[in-house]
Short mmCIF file of C-alpha atoms in Angstrom, two decimals:
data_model
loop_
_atom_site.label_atom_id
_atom_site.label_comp_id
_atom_site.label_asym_id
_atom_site.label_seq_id
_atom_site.Cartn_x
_atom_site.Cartn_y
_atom_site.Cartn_z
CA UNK C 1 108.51 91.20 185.83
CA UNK C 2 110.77 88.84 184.38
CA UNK C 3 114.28 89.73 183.09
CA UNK C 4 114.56 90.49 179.64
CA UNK C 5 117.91 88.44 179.47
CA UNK C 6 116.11 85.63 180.62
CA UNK C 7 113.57 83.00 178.34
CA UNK C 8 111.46 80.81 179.95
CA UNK C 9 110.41 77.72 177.44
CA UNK C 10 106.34 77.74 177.11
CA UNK C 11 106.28 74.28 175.91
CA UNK C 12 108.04 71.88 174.11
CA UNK C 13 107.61 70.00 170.81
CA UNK C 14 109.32 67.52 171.29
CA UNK C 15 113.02 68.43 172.55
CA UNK C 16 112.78 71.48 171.18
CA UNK C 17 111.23 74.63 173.51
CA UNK C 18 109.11 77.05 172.32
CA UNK C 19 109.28 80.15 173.70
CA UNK C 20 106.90 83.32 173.57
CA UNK C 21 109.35 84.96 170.35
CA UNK C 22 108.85 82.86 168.56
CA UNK C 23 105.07 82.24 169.15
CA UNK C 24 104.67 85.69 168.57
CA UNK C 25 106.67 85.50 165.64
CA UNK C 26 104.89 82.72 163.84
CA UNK C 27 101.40 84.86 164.33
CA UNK C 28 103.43 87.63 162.57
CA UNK C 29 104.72 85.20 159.82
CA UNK C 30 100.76 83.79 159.53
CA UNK C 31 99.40 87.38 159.55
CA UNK C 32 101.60 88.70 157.49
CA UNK C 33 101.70 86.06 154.71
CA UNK C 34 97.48 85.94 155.02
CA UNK C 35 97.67 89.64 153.89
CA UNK C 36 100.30 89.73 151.70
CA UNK C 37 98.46 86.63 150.06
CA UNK C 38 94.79 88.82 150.21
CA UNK C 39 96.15 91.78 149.20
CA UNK C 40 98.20 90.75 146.21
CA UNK C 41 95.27 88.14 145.08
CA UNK C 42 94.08 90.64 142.45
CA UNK C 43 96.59 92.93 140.99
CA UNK C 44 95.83 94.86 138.35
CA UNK C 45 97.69 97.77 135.96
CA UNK C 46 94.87 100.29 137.13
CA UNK C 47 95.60 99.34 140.81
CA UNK C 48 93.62 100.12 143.97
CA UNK C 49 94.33 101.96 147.30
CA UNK C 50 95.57 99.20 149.10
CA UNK C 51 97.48 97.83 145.67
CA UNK C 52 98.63 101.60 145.59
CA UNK C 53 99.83 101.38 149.66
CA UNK C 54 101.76 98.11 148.24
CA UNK C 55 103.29 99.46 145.45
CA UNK C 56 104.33 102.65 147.26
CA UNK C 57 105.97 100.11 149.64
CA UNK C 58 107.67 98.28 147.12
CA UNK C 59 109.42 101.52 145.38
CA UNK C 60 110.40 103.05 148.34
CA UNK C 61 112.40 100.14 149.54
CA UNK C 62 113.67 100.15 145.90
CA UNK C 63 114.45 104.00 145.78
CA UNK C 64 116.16 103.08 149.18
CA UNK C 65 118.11 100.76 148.20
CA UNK C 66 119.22 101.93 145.12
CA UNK C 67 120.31 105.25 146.30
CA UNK C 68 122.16 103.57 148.67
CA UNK C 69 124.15 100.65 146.55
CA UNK C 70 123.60 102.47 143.56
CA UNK C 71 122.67 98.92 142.16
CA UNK C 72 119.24 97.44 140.77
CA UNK C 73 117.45 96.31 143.65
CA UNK C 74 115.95 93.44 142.25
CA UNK C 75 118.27 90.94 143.87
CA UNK C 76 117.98 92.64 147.24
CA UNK C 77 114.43 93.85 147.33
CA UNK C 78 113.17 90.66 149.07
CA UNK C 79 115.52 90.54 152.05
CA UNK C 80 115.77 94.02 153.12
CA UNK C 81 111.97 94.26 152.70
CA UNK C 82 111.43 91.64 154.44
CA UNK C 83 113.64 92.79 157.46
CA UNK C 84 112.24 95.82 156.93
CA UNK C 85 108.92 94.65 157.19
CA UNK C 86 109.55 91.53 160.08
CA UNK C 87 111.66 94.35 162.25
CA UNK C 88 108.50 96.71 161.75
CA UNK C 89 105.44 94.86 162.72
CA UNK C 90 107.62 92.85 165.61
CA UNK C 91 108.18 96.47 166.90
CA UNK C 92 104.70 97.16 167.00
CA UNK C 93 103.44 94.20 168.37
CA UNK C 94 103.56 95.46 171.88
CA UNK C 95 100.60 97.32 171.04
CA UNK C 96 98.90 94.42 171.87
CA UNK C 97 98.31 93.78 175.49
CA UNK C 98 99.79 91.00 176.65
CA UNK C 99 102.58 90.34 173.67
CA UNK C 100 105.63 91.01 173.96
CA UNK C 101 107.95 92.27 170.88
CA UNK C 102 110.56 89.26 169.74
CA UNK C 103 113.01 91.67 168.72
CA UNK C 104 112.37 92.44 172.81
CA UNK C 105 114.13 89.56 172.90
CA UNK C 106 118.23 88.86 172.20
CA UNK C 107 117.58 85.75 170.10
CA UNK C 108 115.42 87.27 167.31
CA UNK C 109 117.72 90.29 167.04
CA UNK C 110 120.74 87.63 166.57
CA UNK C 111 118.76 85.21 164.07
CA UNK C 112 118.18 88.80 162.03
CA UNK C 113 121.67 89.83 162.57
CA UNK C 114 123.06 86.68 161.04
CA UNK C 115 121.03 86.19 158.25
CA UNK C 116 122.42 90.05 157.60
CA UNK C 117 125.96 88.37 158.00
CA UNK C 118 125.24 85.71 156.07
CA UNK C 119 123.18 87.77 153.34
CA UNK C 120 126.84 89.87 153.19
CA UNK C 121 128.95 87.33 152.13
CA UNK C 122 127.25 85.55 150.23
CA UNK C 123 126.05 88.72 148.08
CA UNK C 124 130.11 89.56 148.22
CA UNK C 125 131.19 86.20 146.97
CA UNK C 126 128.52 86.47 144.08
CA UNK C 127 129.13 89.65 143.11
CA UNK C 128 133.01 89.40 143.25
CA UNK C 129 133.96 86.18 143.65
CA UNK C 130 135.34 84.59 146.88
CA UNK C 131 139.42 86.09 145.86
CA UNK C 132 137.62 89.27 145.12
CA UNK C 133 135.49 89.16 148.36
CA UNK C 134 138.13 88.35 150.51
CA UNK C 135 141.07 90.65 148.93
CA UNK C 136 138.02 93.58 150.26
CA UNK C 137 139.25 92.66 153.42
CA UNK C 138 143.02 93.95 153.01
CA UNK C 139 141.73 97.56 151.70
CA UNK C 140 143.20 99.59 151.69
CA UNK C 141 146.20 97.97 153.20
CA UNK C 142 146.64 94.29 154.46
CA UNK C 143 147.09 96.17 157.47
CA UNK C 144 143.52 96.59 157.96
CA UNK C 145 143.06 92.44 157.69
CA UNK C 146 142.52 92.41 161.45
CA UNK C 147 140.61 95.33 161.72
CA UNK C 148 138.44 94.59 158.83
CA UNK C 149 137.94 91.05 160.70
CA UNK C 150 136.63 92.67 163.78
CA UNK C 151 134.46 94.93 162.09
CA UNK C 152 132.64 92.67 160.38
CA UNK C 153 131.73 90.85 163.99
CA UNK C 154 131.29 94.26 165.95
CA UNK C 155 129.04 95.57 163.18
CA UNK C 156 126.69 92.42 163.54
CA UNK C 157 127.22 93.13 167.58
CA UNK C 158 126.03 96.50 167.09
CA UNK C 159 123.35 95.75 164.79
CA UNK C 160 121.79 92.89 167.48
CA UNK C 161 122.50 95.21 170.63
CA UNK C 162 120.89 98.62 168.62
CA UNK C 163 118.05 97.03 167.85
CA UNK C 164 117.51 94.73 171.28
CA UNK C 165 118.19 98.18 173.41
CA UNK C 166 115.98 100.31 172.12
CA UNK C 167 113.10 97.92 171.61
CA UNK C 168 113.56 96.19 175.64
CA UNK C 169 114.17 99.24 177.02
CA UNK C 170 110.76 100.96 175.60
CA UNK C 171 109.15 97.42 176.74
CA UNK C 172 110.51 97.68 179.95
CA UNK C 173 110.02 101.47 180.54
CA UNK C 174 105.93 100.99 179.48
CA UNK C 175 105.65 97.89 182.27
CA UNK C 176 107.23 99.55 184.70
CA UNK C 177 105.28 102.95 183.99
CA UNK C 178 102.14 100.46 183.59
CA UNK C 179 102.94 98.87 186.79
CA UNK C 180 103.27 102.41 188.53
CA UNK C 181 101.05 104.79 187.34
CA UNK C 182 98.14 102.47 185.73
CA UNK C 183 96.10 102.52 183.04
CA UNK C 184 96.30 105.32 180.71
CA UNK C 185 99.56 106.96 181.82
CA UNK C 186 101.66 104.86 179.63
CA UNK C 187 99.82 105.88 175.77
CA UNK C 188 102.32 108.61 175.38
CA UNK C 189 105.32 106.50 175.96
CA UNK C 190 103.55 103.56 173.62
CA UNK C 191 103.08 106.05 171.05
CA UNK C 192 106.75 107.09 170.99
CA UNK C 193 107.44 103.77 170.73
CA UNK C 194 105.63 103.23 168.25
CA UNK C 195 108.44 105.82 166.62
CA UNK C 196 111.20 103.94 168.10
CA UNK C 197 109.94 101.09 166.17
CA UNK C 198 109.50 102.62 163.24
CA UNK C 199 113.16 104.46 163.04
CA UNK C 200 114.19 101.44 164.81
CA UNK C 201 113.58 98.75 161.59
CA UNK C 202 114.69 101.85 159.07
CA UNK C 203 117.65 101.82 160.72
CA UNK C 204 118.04 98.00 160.67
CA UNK C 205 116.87 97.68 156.93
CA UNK C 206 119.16 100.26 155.78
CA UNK C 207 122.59 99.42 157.93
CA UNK C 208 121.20 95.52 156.23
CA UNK C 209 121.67 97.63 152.90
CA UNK C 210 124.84 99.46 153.80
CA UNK C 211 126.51 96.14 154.79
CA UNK C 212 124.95 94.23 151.82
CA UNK C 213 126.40 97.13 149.34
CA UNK C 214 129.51 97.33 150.65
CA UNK C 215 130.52 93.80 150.50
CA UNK C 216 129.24 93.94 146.66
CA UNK C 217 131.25 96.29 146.31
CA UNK C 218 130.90 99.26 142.77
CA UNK C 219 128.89 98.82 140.59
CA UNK C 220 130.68 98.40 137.12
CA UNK C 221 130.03 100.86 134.32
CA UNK C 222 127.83 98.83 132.07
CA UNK C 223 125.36 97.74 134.78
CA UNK C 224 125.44 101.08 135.65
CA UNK C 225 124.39 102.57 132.48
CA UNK C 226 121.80 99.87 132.41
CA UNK C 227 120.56 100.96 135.90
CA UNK C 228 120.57 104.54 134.94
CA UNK C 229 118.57 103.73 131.41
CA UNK C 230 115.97 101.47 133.71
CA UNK C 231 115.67 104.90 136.71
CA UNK C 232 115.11 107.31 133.71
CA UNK C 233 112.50 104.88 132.02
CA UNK C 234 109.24 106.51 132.00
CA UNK N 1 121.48 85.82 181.31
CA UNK N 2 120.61 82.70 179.60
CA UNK N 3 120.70 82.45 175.80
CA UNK N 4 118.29 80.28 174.00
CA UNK N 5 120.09 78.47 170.82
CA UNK N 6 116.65 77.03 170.25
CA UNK N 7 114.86 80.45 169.69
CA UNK N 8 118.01 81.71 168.03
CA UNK N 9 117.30 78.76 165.59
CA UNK N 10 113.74 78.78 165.12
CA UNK N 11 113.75 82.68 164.75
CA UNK N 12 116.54 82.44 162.02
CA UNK N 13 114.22 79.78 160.12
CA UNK N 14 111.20 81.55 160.90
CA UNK N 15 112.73 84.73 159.70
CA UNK N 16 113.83 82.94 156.10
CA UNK N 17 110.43 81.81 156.10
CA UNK N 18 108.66 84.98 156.37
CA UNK N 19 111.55 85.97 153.74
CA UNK N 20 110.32 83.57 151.06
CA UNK N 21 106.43 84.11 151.80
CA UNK N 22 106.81 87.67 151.35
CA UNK N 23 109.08 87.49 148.35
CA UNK N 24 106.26 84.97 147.12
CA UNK N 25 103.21 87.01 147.95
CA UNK N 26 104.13 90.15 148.02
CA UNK N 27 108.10 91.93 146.65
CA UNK N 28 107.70 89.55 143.43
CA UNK N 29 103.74 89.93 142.53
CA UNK N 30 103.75 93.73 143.13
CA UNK N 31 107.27 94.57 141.27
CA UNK N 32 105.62 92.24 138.36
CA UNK N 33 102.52 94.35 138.02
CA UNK N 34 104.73 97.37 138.47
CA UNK N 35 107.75 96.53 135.77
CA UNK N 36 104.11 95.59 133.64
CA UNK N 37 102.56 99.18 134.25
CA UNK N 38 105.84 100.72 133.10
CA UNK N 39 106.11 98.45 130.60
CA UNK N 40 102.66 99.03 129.43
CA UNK N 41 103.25 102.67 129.60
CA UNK N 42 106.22 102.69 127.61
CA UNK N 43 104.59 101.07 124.98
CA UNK N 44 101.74 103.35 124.86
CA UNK N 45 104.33 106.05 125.05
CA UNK N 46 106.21 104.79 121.64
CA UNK N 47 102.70 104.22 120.19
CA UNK N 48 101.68 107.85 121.25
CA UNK N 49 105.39 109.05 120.16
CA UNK N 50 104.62 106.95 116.60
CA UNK N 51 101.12 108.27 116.36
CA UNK N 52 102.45 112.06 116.42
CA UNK N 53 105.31 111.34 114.61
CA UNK N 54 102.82 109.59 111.92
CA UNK N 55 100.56 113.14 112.29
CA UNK N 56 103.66 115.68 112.40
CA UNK N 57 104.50 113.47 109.07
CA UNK N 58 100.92 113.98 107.57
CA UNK N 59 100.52 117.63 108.76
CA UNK N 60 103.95 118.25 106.91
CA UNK N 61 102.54 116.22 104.13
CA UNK N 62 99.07 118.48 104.03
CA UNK N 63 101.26 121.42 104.18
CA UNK N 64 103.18 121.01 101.53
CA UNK N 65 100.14 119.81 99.70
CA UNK N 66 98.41 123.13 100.70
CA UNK N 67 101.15 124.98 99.26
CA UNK N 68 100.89 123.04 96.04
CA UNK N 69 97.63 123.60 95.83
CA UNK N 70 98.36 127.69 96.50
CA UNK N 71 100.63 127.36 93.71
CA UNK N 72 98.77 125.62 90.82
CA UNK N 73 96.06 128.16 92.09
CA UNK N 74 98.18 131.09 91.49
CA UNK N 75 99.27 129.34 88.47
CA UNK N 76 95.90 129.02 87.51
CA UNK N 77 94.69 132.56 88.65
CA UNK N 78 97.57 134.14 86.96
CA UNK N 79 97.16 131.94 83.84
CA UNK N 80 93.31 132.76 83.75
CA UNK N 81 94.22 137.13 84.17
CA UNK N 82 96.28 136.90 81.48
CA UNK N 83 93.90 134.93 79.16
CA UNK N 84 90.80 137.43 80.16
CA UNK N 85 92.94 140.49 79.55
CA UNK N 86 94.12 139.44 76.32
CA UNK N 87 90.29 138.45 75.43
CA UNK N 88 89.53 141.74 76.78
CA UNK N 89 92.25 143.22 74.64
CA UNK N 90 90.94 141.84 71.42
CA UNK N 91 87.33 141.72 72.23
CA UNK N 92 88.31 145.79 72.78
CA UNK N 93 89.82 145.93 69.72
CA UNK N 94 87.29 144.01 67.34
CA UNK N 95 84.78 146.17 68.88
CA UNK N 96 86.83 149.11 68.07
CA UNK N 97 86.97 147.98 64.12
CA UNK N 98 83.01 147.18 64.58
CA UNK N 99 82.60 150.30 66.00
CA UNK N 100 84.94 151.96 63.59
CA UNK N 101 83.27 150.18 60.42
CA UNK N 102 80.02 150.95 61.77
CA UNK N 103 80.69 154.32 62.09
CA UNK N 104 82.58 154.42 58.53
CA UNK N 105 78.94 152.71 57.04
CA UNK N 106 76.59 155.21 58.70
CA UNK N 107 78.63 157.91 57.38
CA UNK N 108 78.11 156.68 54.23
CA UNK N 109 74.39 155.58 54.83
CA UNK N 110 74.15 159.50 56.02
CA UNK N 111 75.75 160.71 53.30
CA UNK N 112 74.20 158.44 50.68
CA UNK N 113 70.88 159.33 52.44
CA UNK N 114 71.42 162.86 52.36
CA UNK N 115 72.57 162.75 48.65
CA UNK N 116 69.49 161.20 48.35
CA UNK N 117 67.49 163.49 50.03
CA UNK N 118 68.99 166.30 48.23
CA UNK N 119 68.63 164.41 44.70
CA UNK N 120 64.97 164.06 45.50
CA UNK N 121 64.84 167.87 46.69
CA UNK N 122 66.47 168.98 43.81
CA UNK N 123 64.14 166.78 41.13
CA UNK N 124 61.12 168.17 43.46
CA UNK N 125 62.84 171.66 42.78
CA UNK N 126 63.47 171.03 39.53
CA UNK N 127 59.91 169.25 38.90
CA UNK N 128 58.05 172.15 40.68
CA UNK N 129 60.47 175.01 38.88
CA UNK N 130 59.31 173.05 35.37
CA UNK N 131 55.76 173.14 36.72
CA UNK N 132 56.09 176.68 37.57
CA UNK N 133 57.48 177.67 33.94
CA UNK N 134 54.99 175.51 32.44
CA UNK N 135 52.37 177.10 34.20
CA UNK N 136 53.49 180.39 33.40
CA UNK N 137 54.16 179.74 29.63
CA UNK N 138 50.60 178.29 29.62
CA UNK N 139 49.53 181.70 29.98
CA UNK N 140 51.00 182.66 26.67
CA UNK N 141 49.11 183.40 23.63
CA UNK N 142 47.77 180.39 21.90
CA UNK N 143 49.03 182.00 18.63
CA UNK N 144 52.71 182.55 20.75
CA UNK N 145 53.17 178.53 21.31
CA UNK N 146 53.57 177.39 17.69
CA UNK N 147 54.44 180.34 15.68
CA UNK N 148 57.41 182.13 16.87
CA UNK N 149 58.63 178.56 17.00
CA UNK N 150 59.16 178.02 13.39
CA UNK N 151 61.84 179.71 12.66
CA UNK N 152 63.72 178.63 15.47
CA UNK N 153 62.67 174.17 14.38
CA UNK N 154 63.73 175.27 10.92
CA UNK N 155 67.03 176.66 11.46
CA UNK N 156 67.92 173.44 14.04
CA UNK N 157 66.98 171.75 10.50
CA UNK N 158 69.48 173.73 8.68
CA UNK N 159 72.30 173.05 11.45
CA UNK N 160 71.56 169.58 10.29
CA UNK N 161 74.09 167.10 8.54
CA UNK N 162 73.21 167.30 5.18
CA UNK N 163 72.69 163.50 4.96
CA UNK N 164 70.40 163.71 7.74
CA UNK N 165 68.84 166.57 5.97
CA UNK N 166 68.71 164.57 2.67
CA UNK N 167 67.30 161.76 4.52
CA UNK N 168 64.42 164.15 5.87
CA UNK N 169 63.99 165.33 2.17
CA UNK N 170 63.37 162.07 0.86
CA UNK N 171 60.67 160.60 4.02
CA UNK N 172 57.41 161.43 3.90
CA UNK N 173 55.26 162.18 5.22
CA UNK N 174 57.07 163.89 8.17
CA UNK N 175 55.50 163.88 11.19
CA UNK N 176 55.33 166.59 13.43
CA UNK N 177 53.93 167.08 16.91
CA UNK N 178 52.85 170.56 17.44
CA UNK N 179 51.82 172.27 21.16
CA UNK N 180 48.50 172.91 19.63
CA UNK N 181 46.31 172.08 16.30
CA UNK N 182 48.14 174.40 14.01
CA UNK N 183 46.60 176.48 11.17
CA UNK N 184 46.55 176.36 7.86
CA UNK N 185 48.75 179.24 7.79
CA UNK N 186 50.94 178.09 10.68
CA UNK N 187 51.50 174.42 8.67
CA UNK N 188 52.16 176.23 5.08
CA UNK N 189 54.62 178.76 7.18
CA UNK N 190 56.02 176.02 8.38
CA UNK N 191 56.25 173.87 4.96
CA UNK N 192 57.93 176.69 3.39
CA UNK N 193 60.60 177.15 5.69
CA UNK N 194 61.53 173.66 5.81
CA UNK N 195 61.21 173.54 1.83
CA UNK N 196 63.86 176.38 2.30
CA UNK N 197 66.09 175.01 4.56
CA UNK N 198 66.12 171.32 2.38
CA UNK N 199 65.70 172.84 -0.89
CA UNK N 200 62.46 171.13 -1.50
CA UNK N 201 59.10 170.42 -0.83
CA UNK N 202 57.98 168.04 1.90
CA UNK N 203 55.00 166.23 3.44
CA UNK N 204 54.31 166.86 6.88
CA UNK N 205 51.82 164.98 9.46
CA UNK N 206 51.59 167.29 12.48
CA UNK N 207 49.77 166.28 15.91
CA UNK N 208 49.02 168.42 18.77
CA UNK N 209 50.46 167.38 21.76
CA UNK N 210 49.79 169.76 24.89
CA UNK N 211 52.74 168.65 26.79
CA UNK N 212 55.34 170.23 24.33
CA UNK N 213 53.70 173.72 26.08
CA UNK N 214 54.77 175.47 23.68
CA UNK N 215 56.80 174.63 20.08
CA UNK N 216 57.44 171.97 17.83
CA UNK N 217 59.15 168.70 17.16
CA UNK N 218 59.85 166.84 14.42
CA UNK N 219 60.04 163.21 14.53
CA UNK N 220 61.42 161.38 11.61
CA UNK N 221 62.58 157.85 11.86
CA UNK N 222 66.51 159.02 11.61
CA UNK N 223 66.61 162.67 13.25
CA UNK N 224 64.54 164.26 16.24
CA UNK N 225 64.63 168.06 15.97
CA UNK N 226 63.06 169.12 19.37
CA UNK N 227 62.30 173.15 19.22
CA UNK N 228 59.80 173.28 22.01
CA UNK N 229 59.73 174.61 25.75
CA UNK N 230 59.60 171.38 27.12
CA UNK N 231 62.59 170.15 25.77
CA UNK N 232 64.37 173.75 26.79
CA UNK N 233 63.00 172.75 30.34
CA UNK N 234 63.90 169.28 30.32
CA UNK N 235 67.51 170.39 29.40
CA UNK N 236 67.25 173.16 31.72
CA UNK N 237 66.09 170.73 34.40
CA UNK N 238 69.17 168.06 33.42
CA UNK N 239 71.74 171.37 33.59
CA UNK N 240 70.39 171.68 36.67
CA UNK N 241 70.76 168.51 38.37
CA UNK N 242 74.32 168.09 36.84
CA UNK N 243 75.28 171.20 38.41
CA UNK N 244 74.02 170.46 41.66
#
């Protein structure tokens, strides 16, 4: 078995490699975007079971992330869905033989990680300005500058190394019970992985949020009257 | 432990991509259709809010025309009592004057009918009482009815004015009706007591006339001197009916 640390190119276009992530990832990105495009084809205000399973989706990442910015989710709806969503079905890709997760893999966790970062200051610039965003960093005492530096890299450490332990070591515990005990031994361990998964991109999606809402920073009073008039809407 | 910045790359774009397809295809179509439900069902709510407002406001408005209607129906009711018991009153009073006046005239048709009744009872009584004495007087002595009757014509002669009797005096003949044919001696009895009584001598035409029953009457054209039983019982008869 070949080190998880470790990427062997598959081939090349050009001078750039391609490795097995991010084939796998571009399936994902073609299957995914195939059924969002099917199942969205025909909406309709008397909606379906699978427009139902959509919607359901939709207002639970909403409900999530409003509870936890206390903000209208609007803005932020695509990203941490899509995380959300990416994280999720990468996860559970190792349920088919022979693929490998890319958030397995160090580089996908990092590329999610930094559009995280990136998604956290630029939603803190926007929502308070780039004096505003950056006085956040001397609260509550200019003190904390340094600390507050370092924070914001260890946080996007933890958030790659969370997600690329738990996912490598479940693929690496399954091949090496595969390549011990053989065929069907390893379904229990593949269906708590499917759970590691599963927690595993909830996590991710909502420390995404956490970050995201912190660096926004309170909501102010009149947005959030307007927030509370849209939640108590019928 | 190698790191790929190649994969790091393509994985970051891939990533964005996936972020835009699914914001495309899926976040922004289903939140549409969702903000369009609640949308939709907001507006049905203010149309279902309007609509019961719109019926609270027309049950409120039946209401209060109910009551109306209750009222001017009282109104009416109460208006409609009083009218029929004061018709009743009056109808129950004229009634009481018809029944009083009618009551007032068959009291008088009772009483006029019973003074009629006893009128014509006491003319029958009267009538048959006459019949009876006539009867009975019939029964008399044909020499009875004219003679003893004389004296009695000629002294209602002599009670008389004297002009009247003068008058007498100077007619003639006089005629006399009689009960029955009188006699020679009868008529000369009776010539001479008349010729005593006016202080001369007279002519006298007498008739029988059965009715008179019994007596005489003399019948000149200014004095009636009645001395007979039928006159007594046609007086008798008059006494009678005045006093009853």
């Amino acid at each position: 078995m070949d080190s998880p640390l470790t990427l062997d190119p598959l081939f090349h276009l050009g001078p750039v490699p391609i490795t097995e992530p991010v084939l796998v990832t571009w399936a994902i990105l073609l299957l995914l975007a195939l059924g969002t495009w099917l199942a969205t084809r025909r909406l309709s205000l008397t909606p379906g079971k699978l427009q139902t399973v959509l919607e359901l989706l939709v207002t639970t990442i909403d409900a999530q992330v409003r509870d936890t910015m206390q903000r209208d989710p609007a803005r932020f709806r695509a990203l941490i869905g899509t995380i959300f969503l990416f994280v999720l079905v990468a996860n559970w890709s190792s349920l088919v033989p022979g693929v490998e997760p890319p958030t397995a893999r160090l580089e996908t966790d990092a590329a999610l990680a930094l559009i995280v970062f990136a998604a956290t200051v630029w939603y803190g610039i926007a929502a308070q300005g780039l004096r505003g965003y950056l006085a956040t960093f001397a609260e509550p005492s200019w003190v904390m500058i340094p600390l507050n530096l370092v924070e914001q890299i260890t946080r996007t450490f933890s958030l790659i190394v969370r997600l690329f332990g738990n996912v490598m070591s479940g693929v690496f515990i399954i091949a090496i019970v595969l390549s011990l005990a053989g065929l069907l031994v390893p379904i229990p361990l593949m269906a708590l992985d499917l759970l590691t998964g599963a927690v595993q991109a909830y996590i991710f999606a909502v420390l995404a949020t956490v970050f995201i809402g912190a660096a926004v920073g309170e909501q102010t009073p009149a947005n959030s009257v307007s927030s509370a008039a849209k939640e108590t809407r019928p | 432990m190698s790191f790929d910045w190649w994969t790091l790359g393509l994985q970051t774009v891939n990533v964005l991509v996936l972020l835009w397809i699914l914001s495309h295809f899926l976040f922004r179509p289903v939140s549409e259709i969702i903000a369009q439900r609640q949308a939709a069902a907001t507006d049905e709510l203010s149309h279902a809010r309007a609509a019961r407002a719109e019926a609270e406001a027309a049950l409120v408005e039946a209401q209060a025309r109910d009551a109306a209607v209750a009222a001017r129906r009282g109104e009416l009711l109460f208006g409609a009592q009083t009218e029929a018991e004061s018709a009743k009153r009056q109808m129950l009073e004229e009634a009481r004057k018809e029944v009083a006046k009618l009551r007032t005239e068959a009291q008088a048709e009772a009483q006029r009918r019973h003074a009629e009744a006893q009128r014509a009872l006491q003319n029958e009584a009267a009538d048959l009482a006459v019949d009876i004495a006539g009867r009975l007087l019939e029964r008399l002595p044909k020499a009875t009815r004219t003679a003893g009757f004389i004296d009695g014509l000629a002294q209602a002669v002599a009670e008389l004015p004297e002009q009247t009797r003068d008058g007498l005096a100077s007619e003639a003949p006089v005629p006399v009706r009689a009960a029955q044919e009188l006699s020679a001696e009868e008529t000369a009895l009776l010539k001479s007591r008349l010729a005593g009584v006016l202080g001369r001598e007279i002519e006298l035409t007498v008739t029988a006339d059965p009715s008179l029953i019994a007596g005489l009457e003399l019948d000149a054209p200014h004095a009636v001197v009645r001395n007979h039983f039928r006159a007594d019982l046609d007086r008798i008869r008059q006494e009678l009916l005045r006093h009853d």
